[in-house]
Tab-separated table of N, CA, C and O in Angstrom:
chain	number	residue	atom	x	y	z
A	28	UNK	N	-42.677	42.791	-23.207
A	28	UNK	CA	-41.805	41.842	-22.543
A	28	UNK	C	-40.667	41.444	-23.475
A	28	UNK	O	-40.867	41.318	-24.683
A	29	UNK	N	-39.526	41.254	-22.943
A	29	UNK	CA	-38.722	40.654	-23.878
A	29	UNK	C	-38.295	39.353	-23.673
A	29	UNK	O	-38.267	38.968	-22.504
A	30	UNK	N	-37.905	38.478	-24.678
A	30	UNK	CA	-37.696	37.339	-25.144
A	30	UNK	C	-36.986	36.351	-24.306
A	30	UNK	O	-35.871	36.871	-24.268
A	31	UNK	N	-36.887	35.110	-23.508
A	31	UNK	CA	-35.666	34.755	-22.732
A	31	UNK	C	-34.701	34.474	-23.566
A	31	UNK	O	-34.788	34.202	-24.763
A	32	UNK	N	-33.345	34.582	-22.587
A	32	UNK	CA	-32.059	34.416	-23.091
A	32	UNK	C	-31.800	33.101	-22.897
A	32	UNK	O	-32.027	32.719	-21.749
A	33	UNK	N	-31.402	32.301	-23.645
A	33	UNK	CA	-31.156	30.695	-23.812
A	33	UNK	C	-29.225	31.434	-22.859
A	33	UNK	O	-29.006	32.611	-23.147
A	34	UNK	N	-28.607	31.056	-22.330
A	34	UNK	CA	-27.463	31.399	-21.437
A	34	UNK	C	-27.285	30.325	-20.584
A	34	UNK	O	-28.279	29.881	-20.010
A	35	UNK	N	-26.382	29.909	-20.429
A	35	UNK	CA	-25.780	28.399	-18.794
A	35	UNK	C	-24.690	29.352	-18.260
A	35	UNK	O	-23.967	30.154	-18.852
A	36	UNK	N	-24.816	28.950	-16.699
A	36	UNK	CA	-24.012	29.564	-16.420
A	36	UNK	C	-22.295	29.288	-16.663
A	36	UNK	O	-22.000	28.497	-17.560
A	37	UNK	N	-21.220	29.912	-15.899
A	37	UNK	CA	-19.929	30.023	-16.426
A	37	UNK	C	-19.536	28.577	-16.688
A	37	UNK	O	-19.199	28.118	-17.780
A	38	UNK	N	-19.655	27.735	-15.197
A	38	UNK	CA	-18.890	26.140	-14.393
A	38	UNK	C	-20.173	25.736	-15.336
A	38	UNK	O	-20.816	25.065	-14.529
A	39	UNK	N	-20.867	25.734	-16.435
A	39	UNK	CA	-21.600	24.487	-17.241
A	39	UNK	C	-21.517	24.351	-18.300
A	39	UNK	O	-22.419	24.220	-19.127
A	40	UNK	N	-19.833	24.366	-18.512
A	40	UNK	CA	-19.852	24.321	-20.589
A	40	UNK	C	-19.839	22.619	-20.258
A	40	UNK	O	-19.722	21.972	-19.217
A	41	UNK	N	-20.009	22.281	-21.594
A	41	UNK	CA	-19.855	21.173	-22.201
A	41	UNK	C	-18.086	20.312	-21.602
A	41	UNK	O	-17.052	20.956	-21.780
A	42	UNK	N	-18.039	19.239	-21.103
A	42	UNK	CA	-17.320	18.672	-20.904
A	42	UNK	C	-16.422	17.467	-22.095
A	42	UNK	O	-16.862	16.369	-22.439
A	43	UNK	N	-15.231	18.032	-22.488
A	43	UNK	CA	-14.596	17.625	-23.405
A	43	UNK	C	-13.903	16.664	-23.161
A	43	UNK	O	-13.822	16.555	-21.937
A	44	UNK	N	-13.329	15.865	-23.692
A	44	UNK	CA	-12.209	14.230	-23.463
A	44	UNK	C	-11.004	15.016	-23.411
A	44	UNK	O	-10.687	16.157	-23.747
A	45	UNK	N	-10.345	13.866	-22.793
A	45	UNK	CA	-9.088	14.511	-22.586
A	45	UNK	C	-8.284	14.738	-23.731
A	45	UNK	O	-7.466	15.636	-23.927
A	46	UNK	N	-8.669	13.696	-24.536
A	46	UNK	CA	-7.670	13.958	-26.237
A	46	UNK	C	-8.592	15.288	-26.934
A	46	UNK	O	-8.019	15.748	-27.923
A	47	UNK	N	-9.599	15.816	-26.674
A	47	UNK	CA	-10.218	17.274	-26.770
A	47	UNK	C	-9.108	18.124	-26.355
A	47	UNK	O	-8.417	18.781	-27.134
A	48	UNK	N	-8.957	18.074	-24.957
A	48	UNK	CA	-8.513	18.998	-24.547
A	48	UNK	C	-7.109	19.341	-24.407
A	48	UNK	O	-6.645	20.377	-23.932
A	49	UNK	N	-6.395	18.179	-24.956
A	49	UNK	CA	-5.061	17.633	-25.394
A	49	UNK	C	-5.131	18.449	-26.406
A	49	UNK	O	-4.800	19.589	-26.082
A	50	UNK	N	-5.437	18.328	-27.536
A	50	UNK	CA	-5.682	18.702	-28.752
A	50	UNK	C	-5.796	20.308	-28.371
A	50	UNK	O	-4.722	20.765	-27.979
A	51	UNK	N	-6.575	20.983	-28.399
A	51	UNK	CA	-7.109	22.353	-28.072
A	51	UNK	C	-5.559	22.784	-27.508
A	51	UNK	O	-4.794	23.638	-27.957
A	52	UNK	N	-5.426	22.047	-26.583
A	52	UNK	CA	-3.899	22.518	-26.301
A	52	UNK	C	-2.884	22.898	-26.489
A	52	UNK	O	-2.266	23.828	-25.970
A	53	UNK	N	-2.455	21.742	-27.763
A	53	UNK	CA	-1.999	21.379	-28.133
A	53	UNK	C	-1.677	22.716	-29.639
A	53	UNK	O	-0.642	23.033	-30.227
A	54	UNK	N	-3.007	23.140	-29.771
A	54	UNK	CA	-3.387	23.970	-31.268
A	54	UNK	C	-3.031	25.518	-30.880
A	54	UNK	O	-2.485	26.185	-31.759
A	55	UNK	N	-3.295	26.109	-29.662
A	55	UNK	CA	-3.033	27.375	-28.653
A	55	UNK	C	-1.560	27.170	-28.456
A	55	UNK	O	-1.073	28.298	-28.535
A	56	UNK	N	-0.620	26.309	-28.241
A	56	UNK	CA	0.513	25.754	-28.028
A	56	UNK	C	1.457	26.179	-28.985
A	56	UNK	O	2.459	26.869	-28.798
A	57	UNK	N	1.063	25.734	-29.936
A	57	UNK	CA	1.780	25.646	-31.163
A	57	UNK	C	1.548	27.382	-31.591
A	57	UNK	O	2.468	28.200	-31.612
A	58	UNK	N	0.398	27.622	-31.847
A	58	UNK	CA	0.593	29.032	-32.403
A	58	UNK	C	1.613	29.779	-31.534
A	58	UNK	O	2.648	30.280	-31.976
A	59	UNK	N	1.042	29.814	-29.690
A	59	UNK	CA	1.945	30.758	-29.057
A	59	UNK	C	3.705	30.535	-29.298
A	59	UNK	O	4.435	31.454	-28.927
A	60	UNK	N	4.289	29.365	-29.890
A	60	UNK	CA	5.702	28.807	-29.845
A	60	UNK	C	5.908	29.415	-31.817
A	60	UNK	O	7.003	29.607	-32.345
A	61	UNK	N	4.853	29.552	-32.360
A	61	UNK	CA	5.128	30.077	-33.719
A	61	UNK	C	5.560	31.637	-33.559
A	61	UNK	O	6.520	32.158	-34.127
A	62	UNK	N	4.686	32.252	-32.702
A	62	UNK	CA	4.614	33.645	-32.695
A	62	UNK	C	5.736	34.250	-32.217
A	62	UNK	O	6.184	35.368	-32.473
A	63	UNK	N	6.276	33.115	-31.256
A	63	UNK	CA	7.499	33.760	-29.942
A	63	UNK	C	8.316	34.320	-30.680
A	63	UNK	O	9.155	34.807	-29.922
A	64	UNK	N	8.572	34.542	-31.695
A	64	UNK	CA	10.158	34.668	-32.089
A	64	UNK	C	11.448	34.109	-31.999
A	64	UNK	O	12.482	34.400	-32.600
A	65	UNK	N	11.131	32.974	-30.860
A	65	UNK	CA	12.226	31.534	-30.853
A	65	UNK	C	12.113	30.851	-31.802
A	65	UNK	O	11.194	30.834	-32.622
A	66	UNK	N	13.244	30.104	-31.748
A	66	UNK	CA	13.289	29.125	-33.128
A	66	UNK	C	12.360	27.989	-32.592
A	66	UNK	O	12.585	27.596	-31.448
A	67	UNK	N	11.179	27.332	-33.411
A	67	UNK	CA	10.832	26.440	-33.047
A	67	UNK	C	10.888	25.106	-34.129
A	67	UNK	O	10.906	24.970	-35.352
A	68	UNK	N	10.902	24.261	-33.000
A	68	UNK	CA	11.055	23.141	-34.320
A	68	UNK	C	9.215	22.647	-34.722
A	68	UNK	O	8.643	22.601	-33.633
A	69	UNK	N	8.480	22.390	-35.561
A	69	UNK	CA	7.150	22.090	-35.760
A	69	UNK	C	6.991	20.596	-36.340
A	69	UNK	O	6.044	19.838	-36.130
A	70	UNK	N	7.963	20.386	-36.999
A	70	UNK	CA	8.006	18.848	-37.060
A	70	UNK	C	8.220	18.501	-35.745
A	70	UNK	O	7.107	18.127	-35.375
A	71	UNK	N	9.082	18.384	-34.687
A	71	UNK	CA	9.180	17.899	-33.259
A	71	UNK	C	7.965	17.530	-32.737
A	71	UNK	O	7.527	16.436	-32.383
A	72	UNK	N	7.338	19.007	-32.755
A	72	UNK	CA	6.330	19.275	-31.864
A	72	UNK	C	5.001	18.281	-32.551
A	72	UNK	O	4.547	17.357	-31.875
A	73	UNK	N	4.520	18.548	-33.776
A	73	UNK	CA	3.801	17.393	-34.372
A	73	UNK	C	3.898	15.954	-33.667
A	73	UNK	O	3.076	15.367	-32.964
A	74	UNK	N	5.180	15.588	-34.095
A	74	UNK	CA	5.745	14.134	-33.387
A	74	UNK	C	5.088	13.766	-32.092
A	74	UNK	O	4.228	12.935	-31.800
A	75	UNK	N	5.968	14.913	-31.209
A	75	UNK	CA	5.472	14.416	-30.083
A	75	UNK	C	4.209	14.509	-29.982
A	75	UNK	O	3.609	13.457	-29.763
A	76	UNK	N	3.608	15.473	-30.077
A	76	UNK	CA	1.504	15.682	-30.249
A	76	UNK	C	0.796	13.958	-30.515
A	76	UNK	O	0.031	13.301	-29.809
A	77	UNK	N	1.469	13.640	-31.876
A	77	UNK	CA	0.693	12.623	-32.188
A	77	UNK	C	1.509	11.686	-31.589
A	77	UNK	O	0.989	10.653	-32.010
A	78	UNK	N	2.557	11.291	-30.800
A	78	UNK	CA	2.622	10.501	-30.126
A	78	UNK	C	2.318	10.236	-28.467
A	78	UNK	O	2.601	9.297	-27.723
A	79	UNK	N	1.585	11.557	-28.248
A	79	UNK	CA	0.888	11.381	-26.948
A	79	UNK	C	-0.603	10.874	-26.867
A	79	UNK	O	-1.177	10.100	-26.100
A	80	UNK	N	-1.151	11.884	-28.360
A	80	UNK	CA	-2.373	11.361	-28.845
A	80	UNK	C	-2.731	9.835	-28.969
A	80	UNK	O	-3.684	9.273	-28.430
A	81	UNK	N	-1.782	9.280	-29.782
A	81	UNK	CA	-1.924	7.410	-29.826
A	81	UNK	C	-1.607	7.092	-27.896
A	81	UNK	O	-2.611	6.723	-27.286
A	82	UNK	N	-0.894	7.172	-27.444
A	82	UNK	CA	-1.176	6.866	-26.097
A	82	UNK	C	-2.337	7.418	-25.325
A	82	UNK	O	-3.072	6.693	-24.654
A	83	UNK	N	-2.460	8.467	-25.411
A	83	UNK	CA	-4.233	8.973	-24.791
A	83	UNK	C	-5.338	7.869	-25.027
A	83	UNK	O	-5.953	7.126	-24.262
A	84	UNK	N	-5.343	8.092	-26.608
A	84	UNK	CA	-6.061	7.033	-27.106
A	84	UNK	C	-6.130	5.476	-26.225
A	84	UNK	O	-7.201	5.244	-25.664
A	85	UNK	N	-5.420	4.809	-26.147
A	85	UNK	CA	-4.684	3.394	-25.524
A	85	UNK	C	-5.294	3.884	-24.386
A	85	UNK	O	-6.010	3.038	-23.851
A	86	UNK	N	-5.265	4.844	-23.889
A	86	UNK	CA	-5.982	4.663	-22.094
A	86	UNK	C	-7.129	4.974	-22.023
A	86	UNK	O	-7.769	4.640	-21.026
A	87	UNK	N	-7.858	5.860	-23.278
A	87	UNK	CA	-8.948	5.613	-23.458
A	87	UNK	C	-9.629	4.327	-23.336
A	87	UNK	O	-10.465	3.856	-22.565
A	88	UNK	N	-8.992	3.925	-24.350
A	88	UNK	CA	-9.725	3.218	-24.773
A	88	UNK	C	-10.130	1.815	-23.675
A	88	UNK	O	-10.989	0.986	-23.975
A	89	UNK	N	-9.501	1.782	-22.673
A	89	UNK	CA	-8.485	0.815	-21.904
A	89	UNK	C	-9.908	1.564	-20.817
A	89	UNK	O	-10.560	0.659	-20.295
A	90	UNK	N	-10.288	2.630	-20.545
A	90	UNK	CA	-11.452	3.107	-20.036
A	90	UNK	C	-10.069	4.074	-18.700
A	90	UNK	O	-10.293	4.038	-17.490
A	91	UNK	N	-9.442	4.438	-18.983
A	91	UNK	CA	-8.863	5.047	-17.979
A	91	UNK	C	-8.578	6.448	-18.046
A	91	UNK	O	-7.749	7.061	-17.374
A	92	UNK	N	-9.239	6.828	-18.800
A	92	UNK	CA	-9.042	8.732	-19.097
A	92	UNK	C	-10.806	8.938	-20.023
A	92	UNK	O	-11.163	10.044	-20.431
């Protein structure tokens, strides 16, 4: 016999916060805008990141996200 497979199906990963998934976004984002061959600005993009992040936060916390 062989062994069971510990496996969940596809719709049962782990459910992340929105500043998770902000973030994650945020990290896929940035590489694909590094890679493009456009000029990108990365200080900008930082900026704005962590200034959506401190507002995420605030509605977190506020219980609304």
């Amino acid at each position: 016999m062989s062994g069971a497979v510990d496996t969940k199906p596809l719709n049962m990963t782990e459910r992340q916060t929105t500043i998770e998934e902000f973030t994650n976004f945020c990290h896929e984002e940035k590489e694909r805008r590094m890679n493009s061959g456009d000029d990108f600005d990365e200080k900008s993009f930082e900026d704005a990141k962590e200034l959506t992040l401190r507002k995420l936060q605030v509605l977190e916390d506020e219980g609304w996200v």
